[in-house]
Short mmCIF file of C-alpha atoms in Angstrom, two decimals:
data_model
loop_
_atom_site.label_atom_id
_atom_site.label_comp_id
_atom_site.label_asym_id
_atom_site.label_seq_id
_atom_site.Cartn_x
_atom_site.Cartn_y
_atom_site.Cartn_z
CA MET A 1 -9.07 0.13 -31.73
CA SER A 2 -12.17 -2.13 -32.05
CA TYR A 3 -15.47 -1.34 -31.16
CA PHE A 4 -15.44 -3.52 -28.04
CA LYS A 5 -12.47 -2.18 -26.68
CA ALA A 6 -13.80 1.54 -27.20
CA VAL A 7 -17.09 0.41 -25.55
CA ALA A 8 -14.97 -0.95 -22.88
CA LEU A 9 -12.95 2.28 -22.26
CA TRP A 10 -16.10 4.50 -22.14
CA CYS A 11 -17.78 2.29 -19.69
CA SER A 12 -14.53 2.70 -17.43
CA LEU A 13 -14.45 6.28 -17.83
CA MET A 14 -18.18 6.29 -16.91
CA ALA A 15 -17.62 4.12 -13.88
CA LEU A 16 -14.95 6.44 -12.62
CA TRP A 17 -17.34 9.40 -13.01
CA ILE A 18 -19.85 7.65 -10.82
CA SER A 19 -17.46 6.67 -8.20
CA LEU A 20 -16.41 10.30 -7.94
CA THR A 21 -19.75 11.92 -7.92
CA GLY A 22 -21.44 9.11 -5.93
CA ARG A 23 -24.87 10.27 -7.50
CA LEU A 24 -27.22 8.51 -9.89
CA ASP A 25 -29.57 11.26 -10.42
CA PHE A 26 -30.72 11.87 -14.16
CA GLY A 27 -28.75 15.15 -14.21
CA PHE A 28 -25.66 14.10 -12.92
CA LEU A 29 -25.55 10.84 -15.12
CA ALA A 30 -26.31 13.37 -18.22
CA VAL A 31 -23.12 15.37 -17.45
CA GLY A 32 -21.07 12.14 -16.84
CA ILE A 33 -22.16 10.78 -20.09
CA ALA A 34 -20.85 14.16 -21.84
CA VAL A 35 -17.51 14.45 -20.10
CA SER A 36 -16.82 10.57 -20.83
CA ILE A 37 -17.31 11.01 -24.49
CA ALA A 38 -15.26 14.01 -24.25
CA VAL A 39 -12.61 12.43 -22.51
CA PHE A 40 -12.79 9.62 -24.69
CA ARG A 41 -12.36 11.70 -27.50
CA LEU A 42 -9.11 13.23 -26.17
CA VAL A 43 -7.56 10.07 -24.88
CA TRP A 44 -8.33 7.27 -27.24
CA ARG A 45 -5.29 7.61 -29.45
CA THR A 46 -3.06 6.78 -26.47
CA PHE A 47 -4.36 3.34 -26.60
CA SER A 48 -4.41 2.77 -29.94
CA PRO A 49 -1.20 1.25 -31.02
CA ARG A 50 -1.74 1.97 -34.97
CA HIS A 51 -1.84 5.91 -34.41
CA GLU A 52 1.00 8.26 -33.86
CA GLY A 53 1.38 8.65 -30.07
CA GLY A 54 -0.35 5.41 -29.28
CA ARG A 55 2.41 4.78 -26.76
CA LEU A 56 0.29 2.64 -24.21
CA GLY A 57 -0.86 0.14 -26.60
CA CYS A 58 -4.35 -1.48 -25.67
CA PRO A 59 -4.33 -4.53 -23.61
CA ARG A 60 -6.16 -7.46 -24.71
CA ILE A 61 -9.25 -7.89 -22.53
CA GLY A 62 -10.53 -11.57 -21.89
CA PHE A 63 -11.39 -14.36 -19.44
CA ALA A 64 -7.63 -15.73 -18.95
CA ARG A 65 -6.23 -12.14 -18.25
CA LEU A 66 -9.26 -11.48 -15.98
CA MET A 67 -8.23 -14.53 -13.94
CA ALA A 68 -4.53 -13.69 -14.03
CA PHE A 69 -5.29 -10.20 -12.67
CA LEU A 70 -7.71 -11.67 -9.78
CA CYS A 71 -4.60 -14.00 -8.97
CA PHE A 72 -2.19 -11.04 -9.04
CA VAL A 73 -4.03 -8.83 -6.63
CA PRO A 74 -3.82 -10.87 -3.34
CA CYS A 75 -0.39 -11.59 -4.13
CA PHE A 76 0.47 -8.04 -4.43
CA LEU A 77 -1.21 -6.87 -1.19
CA TRP A 78 0.43 -9.61 0.74
CA ASP A 79 3.77 -8.61 -0.71
CA LEU A 80 2.95 -4.97 0.21
CA LEU A 81 2.18 -6.04 3.67
CA LYS A 82 5.32 -8.06 4.08
CA ALA A 83 7.32 -5.26 3.11
CA THR A 84 5.77 -2.83 5.50
CA TRP A 85 6.29 -5.26 8.27
CA GLU A 86 9.89 -5.85 7.41
CA VAL A 87 10.65 -2.06 7.17
CA SER A 88 8.63 -1.27 10.31
CA LEU A 89 10.66 -3.96 12.15
CA LEU A 90 13.94 -2.42 10.86
CA ALA A 91 12.91 1.15 12.08
CA LEU A 92 11.71 -0.13 15.42
CA ALA A 93 14.88 -2.41 16.08
CA PRO A 94 16.89 -1.21 18.96
CA LYS A 95 20.01 -0.39 16.83
CA VAL A 96 19.90 0.67 13.27
CA ASP A 97 22.46 -1.31 11.34
CA LEU A 98 21.95 -1.17 7.57
CA HIS A 99 24.19 -2.31 4.74
CA SER A 100 22.50 -0.83 1.77
CA GLY A 101 23.59 -1.33 -1.70
CA ILE A 102 22.48 -0.50 -5.26
CA ILE A 103 22.43 -3.49 -7.82
CA ARG A 104 21.88 -3.46 -11.53
CA VAL A 105 19.06 -5.72 -12.56
CA ASN A 106 18.54 -6.58 -16.53
CA SER A 107 15.08 -7.44 -17.27
CA ASP A 108 13.54 -8.79 -20.35
CA VAL A 109 9.98 -7.54 -20.30
CA PRO A 110 8.91 -6.60 -23.77
CA ASP A 111 7.38 -2.91 -23.78
CA LYS A 112 8.08 0.28 -21.91
CA SER A 113 4.41 0.03 -20.21
CA SER A 114 5.33 -3.33 -18.44
CA LEU A 115 8.76 -1.83 -17.60
CA VAL A 116 7.17 0.97 -15.58
CA PHE A 117 4.95 -1.29 -14.18
CA LEU A 118 7.70 -3.51 -12.91
CA ALA A 119 9.42 -0.81 -11.62
CA ASN A 120 6.75 0.43 -9.36
CA LEU A 121 6.24 -3.16 -8.16
CA ILE A 122 9.65 -3.42 -7.06
CA THR A 123 9.47 -0.45 -5.06
CA LEU A 124 6.50 -1.86 -3.30
CA THR A 125 7.84 -5.19 -2.37
CA PRO A 126 10.14 -5.89 0.51
CA GLY A 127 13.52 -4.35 0.78
CA THR A 128 14.04 -3.04 -2.74
CA LEU A 129 13.60 0.36 -4.36
CA THR A 130 13.94 1.38 -7.95
CA LEU A 131 16.38 4.25 -8.40
CA ASP A 132 16.31 4.57 -11.92
CA VAL A 133 15.60 3.01 -15.09
CA ASP A 134 17.69 2.66 -18.33
CA MET A 135 14.83 2.43 -20.82
CA SER A 136 17.02 1.66 -23.77
CA LYS A 137 18.86 -1.26 -22.23
CA HIS A 138 15.97 -2.40 -19.91
CA ASP A 139 18.21 -1.91 -16.87
CA LEU A 140 16.91 -1.31 -13.52
CA PHE A 141 18.70 -0.01 -10.72
CA VAL A 142 17.49 -1.19 -7.50
CA HIS A 143 18.41 0.07 -4.00
CA VAL A 144 18.33 -2.48 -1.61
CA LEU A 145 17.85 -1.80 2.21
CA ASP A 146 19.70 -4.25 3.70
CA LEU A 147 21.86 -6.57 1.42
CA ARG A 148 23.89 -8.51 4.38
CA GLY A 149 21.38 -11.13 5.29
CA ILE A 150 19.86 -11.82 1.64
CA GLY A 151 22.65 -11.27 -1.05
CA THR A 152 22.28 -9.95 -4.79
CA GLU A 153 21.44 -13.27 -5.87
CA ALA A 154 18.35 -13.59 -4.00
CA VAL A 155 17.04 -10.18 -4.95
CA ARG A 156 17.59 -11.07 -8.59
CA SER A 157 15.66 -14.11 -8.38
CA ASP A 158 12.78 -12.32 -6.43
CA ILE A 159 12.85 -9.97 -9.19
CA SER A 160 12.67 -12.23 -11.96
CA ASP A 161 9.68 -13.83 -10.13
CA LEU A 162 7.84 -10.38 -10.47
CA GLU A 163 8.85 -10.44 -14.17
CA ALA A 164 7.37 -13.72 -14.88
CA ARG A 165 4.22 -12.64 -12.78
CA ILE A 166 3.92 -9.31 -14.73
CA GLY A 167 4.45 -11.44 -18.09
CA ARG A 168 1.33 -13.38 -17.31
CA LEU A 169 -0.45 -10.23 -16.77
CA PHE A 170 0.35 -8.42 -19.93
CA SER A 171 1.14 -11.06 -22.72
CA MET B 1 -22.41 -9.41 11.82
CA SER B 2 -22.14 -5.83 12.42
CA GLY B 3 -19.96 -6.40 15.49
CA PHE B 4 -17.42 -8.46 13.56
CA ILE B 5 -17.55 -5.74 10.60
CA ASP B 6 -16.47 -3.11 13.38
CA LEU B 7 -14.25 -5.18 15.01
CA LEU B 8 -12.40 -6.06 11.58
CA SER B 9 -12.21 -2.37 10.53
CA SER B 10 -10.84 -1.28 13.90
CA PHE B 11 -8.07 -3.97 13.80
CA LEU B 12 -7.11 -3.00 10.22
CA MET B 13 -7.05 0.67 11.23
CA VAL B 14 -5.06 0.39 14.35
CA LEU B 15 -2.63 -2.04 12.48
CA GLY B 16 -2.31 0.77 9.74
CA LEU B 17 -1.70 3.49 12.51
CA PHE B 18 1.10 1.02 13.92
CA PHE B 19 2.57 1.22 10.47
CA ALA B 20 2.39 4.89 9.90
CA PHE B 21 3.93 5.48 13.56
CA ALA B 22 6.91 2.81 12.55
CA SER B 23 7.46 4.76 9.25
CA VAL B 24 7.72 7.98 10.97
CA VAL B 25 10.41 6.13 13.51
CA GLY B 26 12.22 5.02 10.46
CA LEU B 27 12.34 8.44 8.87
CA ILE B 28 13.97 9.86 12.08
CA ARG B 29 16.43 7.12 12.62
CA PHE B 30 17.42 5.73 9.14
CA PRO B 31 20.94 7.11 8.34
CA ASP B 32 20.63 8.43 4.63
CA VAL B 33 17.97 9.79 2.05
CA TYR B 34 17.79 6.42 0.20
CA THR B 35 16.78 4.37 3.55
CA ARG B 36 14.51 7.03 4.79
CA VAL B 37 12.67 6.90 1.28
CA HIS B 38 12.37 3.19 1.65
CA ALA B 39 10.55 4.01 5.15
CA GLY B 40 8.21 7.01 3.68
CA THR B 41 7.46 4.72 0.86
CA LYS B 42 6.70 1.26 1.79
CA ALA B 43 5.76 1.66 5.27
CA LEU B 44 3.53 4.51 4.90
CA SER B 45 1.75 3.01 1.69
CA GLY B 46 1.10 -0.11 3.85
CA GLY B 47 -0.34 1.81 6.68
CA ALA B 48 -2.39 4.16 4.58
CA MET B 49 -3.74 0.97 2.63
CA LEU B 50 -5.06 -0.68 5.89
CA ILE B 51 -6.31 2.48 7.24
CA LEU B 52 -8.34 3.03 3.94
CA ILE B 53 -9.47 -0.62 3.89
CA GLY B 54 -10.96 -0.21 7.25
CA VAL B 55 -12.51 3.14 6.42
CA ALA B 56 -14.01 1.48 3.35
CA ILE B 57 -15.41 -1.40 5.49
CA ARG B 58 -17.21 0.79 8.01
CA ALA B 59 -18.34 3.59 5.57
CA PRO B 60 -21.79 4.18 6.03
CA SER B 61 -22.60 4.76 2.20
CA TRP B 62 -21.27 3.17 -0.57
CA GLN B 63 -20.05 6.15 -2.11
CA GLY B 64 -17.54 6.40 0.98
CA ALA B 65 -16.58 3.13 0.31
CA VAL B 66 -15.75 3.46 -3.19
CA LYS B 67 -14.01 6.82 -2.62
CA SER B 68 -11.55 5.55 -0.10
CA VAL B 69 -10.63 2.51 -2.32
CA LEU B 70 -10.03 5.01 -5.16
CA ILE B 71 -7.92 6.93 -2.77
CA ALA B 72 -5.99 3.85 -2.10
CA LEU B 73 -5.63 2.85 -5.76
CA PHE B 74 -4.06 6.58 -6.43
CA PHE B 75 -1.76 6.21 -3.63
CA LEU B 76 -0.33 2.90 -4.80
CA ALA B 77 0.33 4.55 -8.20
CA THR B 78 1.79 7.74 -7.29
CA ASN B 79 3.77 6.66 -4.16
CA PRO B 80 6.32 4.60 -5.97
CA LEU B 81 6.89 7.10 -8.65
CA ALA B 82 7.43 10.05 -6.06
CA SER B 83 10.17 7.95 -4.12
CA HIS B 84 11.92 6.97 -7.60
CA ALA B 85 11.72 10.90 -8.43
CA ILE B 86 13.31 11.76 -5.10
CA SER B 87 15.82 9.20 -4.89
CA ARG B 88 17.03 9.59 -8.43
CA ALA B 89 17.35 13.45 -7.93
CA CYS B 90 19.34 12.97 -4.73
CA TYR B 91 21.72 10.69 -6.77
CA ARG B 92 22.13 13.06 -9.77
CA HIS B 93 22.86 15.94 -7.21
CA GLY B 94 25.74 13.74 -5.68
CA ILE B 95 24.42 12.88 -2.39
CA ALA B 96 26.23 9.57 -1.75
CA PRO B 97 24.58 6.60 -0.07
CA HIS B 98 25.69 6.07 3.47
CA GLY B 99 27.54 2.98 4.53
CA THR B 100 26.89 1.40 1.04
CA VAL B 101 28.37 -2.29 0.27
CA LEU B 102 27.93 -2.12 -3.51
CA ASP B 103 27.02 0.51 -5.97
CA GLU B 104 26.20 -0.55 -9.50
CA TYR B 105 24.71 2.64 -10.40
CA GLY B 106 27.54 4.98 -9.92
CA GLU B 107 29.60 2.54 -12.04
CA ALA B 108 27.01 2.85 -14.82
CA MET B 109 26.85 6.46 -14.59
CA GLU B 110 30.71 6.65 -14.84
CA ASP B 111 30.66 4.61 -18.10
CA ARG B 112 28.42 7.06 -19.83
CA PRO B 113 30.17 9.93 -21.53
#
């Protein structure tokens, strides 16, 4: 783990402390510095790919990554709103008539952390819910709320869209 | 300006309340556990996000605003995981999906030794 990344990790821990306590007095800041150093010593191995147990790996930090993230957030919030709206419409419709189904989607995201990220995103986007993940084969089992209108191919292409967006975020 | 901010945050909170209400109606009316998880996850997290953003806009201090944004982030991180755990456990305990037209998960489970 490079010096810059260590400082970035410590600064984000410190920012979390400040936003949780909401105080900027000297005493609170001193305790925060001590606590973030302690937490840093506990967790830094998780982000370091060279060590045993470094499962998460360290994301590269840079301008392009930051811009990708800034473009990603509004898209994601819009998707979440759309999902909420569609489920609400189905719930308030005069007659509940659902044709749900479970489909299997093969994904080719490179590592486990982006696979978990993808599974979470699928749950939060319209009409789909991740039921299970096969980590060894990179298969996702997705429960679709209403298959009748859209069909499995549309769901698959939606998910590969998401995959491409995550690839831009993580690679 | 202050009137506009009040209006915006009230609008977001009322919209979030509507979505929360719709998700409860969905929880009651949907036919089986998987579709109910759909209602409980998506409609509820969308509604909670809108309410929390509305609170963050109106909060009297920056501490309150930051805290409600933090709550929203934790909500987004944990809600899909909980729904995934619930639906997976239900499937493995043999609760069959209601009125399914396609079930590729069951086929994949049967292939396994």
